[in-house]
Amino acid sequence: MNRMFVCNCFGITEEQVKKHADDGACTPRQIASACKAGTDCGSCVRRIQALLGRGACPTRELVKDGNPAVALASDAELPEAA
């Protein structure tokens, strides 16, 4: 099995980021809340953004449907990444 690491600081793989995205994490901050990726050196944040940009995101669909308040509310409850 060939693992592609996204976050070397915490050993987070592409598959783990994709799983968190499938579970509803649609922003790097939400991924950080789920698994800490992007919260240490920060070098993986752009890679996380790229991975999130490739998949469908329920929150993005809400914004497209004309309800950005719902999408923003889901992000507002998350703690700040360190």
Short mmCIF file of N, CA and C in Angstrom, two decimals:
data_model
loop_
_atom_site.label_atom_id
_atom_site.label_comp_id
_atom_site.label_asym_id
_atom_site.label_seq_id
_atom_site.Cartn_x
_atom_site.Cartn_y
_atom_site.Cartn_z
N MET A 1 0.84 -1.18 0.00
CA MET A 1 0.00 0.00 0.00
C MET A 1 0.88 1.24 0.00
N ASN A 2 0.65 2.14 -0.92
CA ASN A 2 1.44 3.36 -1.05
C ASN A 2 0.68 4.52 -0.42
N ARG A 3 1.18 5.05 0.69
CA ARG A 3 0.52 6.15 1.38
C ARG A 3 1.14 7.47 0.95
N MET A 4 0.29 8.43 0.66
CA MET A 4 0.73 9.78 0.37
C MET A 4 0.43 10.64 1.59
N PHE A 5 1.49 11.07 2.28
CA PHE A 5 1.29 11.90 3.45
C PHE A 5 1.04 13.34 3.05
N VAL A 6 0.04 13.92 3.68
CA VAL A 6 -0.28 15.33 3.48
C VAL A 6 0.39 16.14 4.59
N CYS A 7 0.23 15.66 5.82
CA CYS A 7 0.79 16.34 6.98
C CYS A 7 1.83 15.43 7.63
N ASN A 8 3.08 15.79 7.45
CA ASN A 8 4.16 15.00 8.03
C ASN A 8 4.25 15.19 9.55
N CYS A 9 3.84 16.34 10.04
CA CYS A 9 3.93 16.59 11.48
C CYS A 9 3.07 15.61 12.28
N PHE A 10 1.89 15.29 11.75
CA PHE A 10 0.96 14.41 12.47
C PHE A 10 0.70 13.10 11.74
N GLY A 11 1.40 12.85 10.64
CA GLY A 11 1.27 11.59 9.91
C GLY A 11 -0.10 11.40 9.27
N ILE A 12 -0.68 12.47 8.76
CA ILE A 12 -2.02 12.41 8.15
C ILE A 12 -1.88 12.18 6.65
N THR A 13 -2.59 11.18 6.14
CA THR A 13 -2.51 10.82 4.73
C THR A 13 -3.63 11.48 3.92
N GLU A 14 -3.47 11.43 2.59
CA GLU A 14 -4.52 11.92 1.69
C GLU A 14 -5.83 11.22 1.97
N GLU A 15 -5.78 9.91 2.16
CA GLU A 15 -7.00 9.14 2.41
C GLU A 15 -7.71 9.62 3.68
N GLN A 16 -6.93 9.96 4.71
CA GLN A 16 -7.55 10.45 5.94
C GLN A 16 -8.22 11.80 5.71
N VAL A 17 -7.56 12.68 4.97
CA VAL A 17 -8.15 13.98 4.67
C VAL A 17 -9.43 13.79 3.86
N LYS A 18 -9.39 12.91 2.87
CA LYS A 18 -10.57 12.65 2.04
C LYS A 18 -11.71 12.08 2.88
N LYS A 19 -11.38 11.21 3.84
CA LYS A 19 -12.42 10.64 4.71
C LYS A 19 -13.07 11.72 5.55
N HIS A 20 -12.26 12.62 6.12
CA HIS A 20 -12.82 13.72 6.90
C HIS A 20 -13.67 14.63 6.02
N ALA A 21 -13.24 14.85 4.78
CA ALA A 21 -14.03 15.65 3.85
C ALA A 21 -15.36 14.96 3.54
N ASP A 22 -15.33 13.65 3.34
CA ASP A 22 -16.56 12.89 3.11
C ASP A 22 -17.49 12.96 4.31
N ASP A 23 -16.90 13.09 5.50
CA ASP A 23 -17.68 13.18 6.73
C ASP A 23 -18.19 14.60 6.99
N GLY A 24 -17.84 15.55 6.11
CA GLY A 24 -18.39 16.90 6.23
C GLY A 24 -17.40 18.02 6.45
N ALA A 25 -16.12 17.73 6.61
CA ALA A 25 -15.13 18.79 6.79
C ALA A 25 -14.83 19.42 5.43
N CYS A 26 -15.18 20.69 5.27
CA CYS A 26 -15.08 21.33 3.95
C CYS A 26 -14.03 22.43 3.87
N THR A 27 -13.37 22.71 4.97
CA THR A 27 -12.35 23.75 4.99
C THR A 27 -11.10 23.21 5.69
N PRO A 28 -9.95 23.82 5.43
CA PRO A 28 -8.74 23.40 6.16
C PRO A 28 -8.92 23.50 7.68
N ARG A 29 -9.66 24.47 8.14
CA ARG A 29 -9.90 24.62 9.58
C ARG A 29 -10.70 23.42 10.12
N GLN A 30 -11.69 22.97 9.35
CA GLN A 30 -12.47 21.82 9.78
C GLN A 30 -11.63 20.54 9.75
N ILE A 31 -10.76 20.43 8.76
CA ILE A 31 -9.84 19.28 8.72
C ILE A 31 -8.93 19.33 9.94
N ALA A 32 -8.43 20.51 10.28
CA ALA A 32 -7.56 20.66 11.46
C ALA A 32 -8.29 20.26 12.73
N SER A 33 -9.55 20.60 12.84
CA SER A 33 -10.33 20.22 14.01
C SER A 33 -10.51 18.71 14.09
N ALA A 34 -10.60 18.08 12.94
CA ALA A 34 -10.83 16.64 12.89
C ALA A 34 -9.57 15.82 13.18
N CYS A 35 -8.39 16.32 12.72
CA CYS A 35 -7.19 15.47 12.83
C CYS A 35 -5.89 16.22 13.11
N LYS A 36 -5.94 17.51 13.34
CA LYS A 36 -4.78 18.36 13.64
C LYS A 36 -3.92 18.70 12.42
N ALA A 37 -4.21 18.14 11.26
CA ALA A 37 -3.40 18.45 10.07
C ALA A 37 -3.43 19.96 9.82
N GLY A 38 -2.28 20.55 9.60
CA GLY A 38 -2.17 21.97 9.31
C GLY A 38 -2.00 22.84 10.53
N THR A 39 -1.94 22.25 11.72
CA THR A 39 -1.87 23.08 12.93
C THR A 39 -0.48 23.22 13.51
N ASP A 40 0.53 22.56 12.92
CA ASP A 40 1.88 22.68 13.47
C ASP A 40 2.69 23.62 12.57
N CYS A 41 3.38 23.11 11.59
CA CYS A 41 4.23 23.97 10.75
C CYS A 41 3.42 24.69 9.66
N GLY A 42 2.27 24.13 9.27
CA GLY A 42 1.41 24.78 8.29
C GLY A 42 1.76 24.54 6.83
N SER A 43 2.82 23.77 6.58
CA SER A 43 3.23 23.57 5.19
C SER A 43 2.24 22.73 4.38
N CYS A 44 1.34 22.04 5.04
CA CYS A 44 0.39 21.17 4.34
C CYS A 44 -0.93 21.85 4.02
N VAL A 45 -1.14 23.06 4.48
CA VAL A 45 -2.45 23.71 4.32
C VAL A 45 -2.83 23.86 2.85
N ARG A 46 -1.89 24.23 2.01
CA ARG A 46 -2.21 24.37 0.57
C ARG A 46 -2.57 23.03 -0.05
N ARG A 47 -1.91 21.98 0.36
CA ARG A 47 -2.23 20.64 -0.14
C ARG A 47 -3.63 20.23 0.32
N ILE A 48 -3.97 20.54 1.55
CA ILE A 48 -5.31 20.25 2.07
C ILE A 48 -6.34 21.04 1.27
N GLN A 49 -6.07 22.30 1.01
CA GLN A 49 -6.99 23.12 0.20
C GLN A 49 -7.18 22.50 -1.18
N ALA A 50 -6.11 22.03 -1.78
CA ALA A 50 -6.20 21.41 -3.10
C ALA A 50 -7.05 20.14 -3.05
N LEU A 51 -6.86 19.33 -2.03
CA LEU A 51 -7.65 18.10 -1.90
C LEU A 51 -9.13 18.43 -1.68
N LEU A 52 -9.42 19.42 -0.89
CA LEU A 52 -10.80 19.80 -0.64
C LEU A 52 -11.45 20.40 -1.89
N GLY A 53 -10.66 21.07 -2.70
CA GLY A 53 -11.18 21.69 -3.91
C GLY A 53 -11.59 20.70 -4.98
N ARG A 54 -11.10 19.47 -4.88
CA ARG A 54 -11.39 18.45 -5.89
C ARG A 54 -12.67 17.69 -5.63
N GLY A 55 -13.15 17.68 -4.40
CA GLY A 55 -14.31 16.86 -4.06
C GLY A 55 -15.56 17.69 -3.86
N ALA A 56 -16.67 17.01 -3.81
CA ALA A 56 -17.94 17.67 -3.53
C ALA A 56 -18.00 17.99 -2.04
N CYS A 57 -18.56 19.12 -1.73
CA CYS A 57 -18.65 19.55 -0.35
C CYS A 57 -20.09 19.98 -0.07
N PRO A 58 -20.77 19.37 0.89
CA PRO A 58 -22.15 19.76 1.18
C PRO A 58 -22.29 21.24 1.51
N THR A 59 -21.31 21.81 2.22
CA THR A 59 -21.38 23.23 2.57
C THR A 59 -21.32 24.09 1.32
N ARG A 60 -20.45 23.74 0.37
CA ARG A 60 -20.38 24.50 -0.88
C ARG A 60 -21.70 24.43 -1.63
N GLU A 61 -22.36 23.29 -1.59
CA GLU A 61 -23.65 23.15 -2.26
C GLU A 61 -24.67 24.10 -1.65
N LEU A 62 -24.65 24.29 -0.32
CA LEU A 62 -25.57 25.21 0.32
C LEU A 62 -25.33 26.63 -0.16
N VAL A 63 -24.07 27.01 -0.33
CA VAL A 63 -23.75 28.35 -0.82
C VAL A 63 -24.25 28.51 -2.25
N LYS A 64 -24.04 27.49 -3.09
CA LYS A 64 -24.51 27.55 -4.47
C LYS A 64 -26.02 27.68 -4.54
N ASP A 65 -26.72 27.08 -3.56
CA ASP A 65 -28.18 27.12 -3.55
C ASP A 65 -28.72 28.43 -2.99
N GLY A 66 -27.82 29.36 -2.69
CA GLY A 66 -28.26 30.68 -2.25
C GLY A 66 -28.43 30.83 -0.76
N ASN A 67 -27.82 29.99 0.04
CA ASN A 67 -27.96 30.10 1.48
C ASN A 67 -26.58 30.13 2.14
N PRO A 68 -25.82 31.20 1.93
CA PRO A 68 -24.47 31.26 2.49
C PRO A 68 -24.46 31.34 4.01
N ALA A 69 -25.53 31.80 4.63
CA ALA A 69 -25.55 31.91 6.09
C ALA A 69 -25.42 30.54 6.75
N VAL A 70 -26.03 29.53 6.16
CA VAL A 70 -25.94 28.19 6.72
C VAL A 70 -24.51 27.70 6.64
N ALA A 71 -23.85 27.93 5.52
CA ALA A 71 -22.47 27.47 5.34
C ALA A 71 -21.54 28.19 6.31
N LEU A 72 -21.74 29.49 6.49
CA LEU A 72 -20.87 30.24 7.39
C LEU A 72 -21.10 29.86 8.84
N ALA A 73 -22.33 29.56 9.21
CA ALA A 73 -22.63 29.18 10.58
C ALA A 73 -21.93 27.89 10.97
N SER A 74 -21.81 26.96 10.05
CA SER A 74 -21.15 25.70 10.37
C SER A 74 -19.67 25.89 10.64
N ASP A 75 -19.04 26.86 10.03
CA ASP A 75 -17.63 27.14 10.23
C ASP A 75 -17.40 27.99 11.48
N ALA A 76 -18.38 28.79 11.86
CA ALA A 76 -18.21 29.72 12.97
C ALA A 76 -18.07 29.00 14.31
N GLU A 77 -18.59 27.81 14.43
CA GLU A 77 -18.56 27.10 15.70
C GLU A 77 -17.24 26.40 15.97
N LEU A 78 -16.34 26.36 15.01
CA LEU A 78 -15.09 25.63 15.16
C LEU A 78 -14.06 26.45 15.91
N PRO A 79 -13.26 25.79 16.73
CA PRO A 79 -12.19 26.51 17.44
C PRO A 79 -11.08 26.91 16.48
N GLU A 80 -10.37 27.93 16.86
CA GLU A 80 -9.24 28.38 16.06
C GLU A 80 -8.15 27.33 16.03
N ALA A 81 -7.54 27.14 14.86
CA ALA A 81 -6.40 26.21 14.76
C ALA A 81 -5.17 26.90 15.34
N ALA A 82 -4.37 26.16 16.04
CA ALA A 82 -3.17 26.74 16.67
C ALA A 82 -2.09 26.97 15.64
#
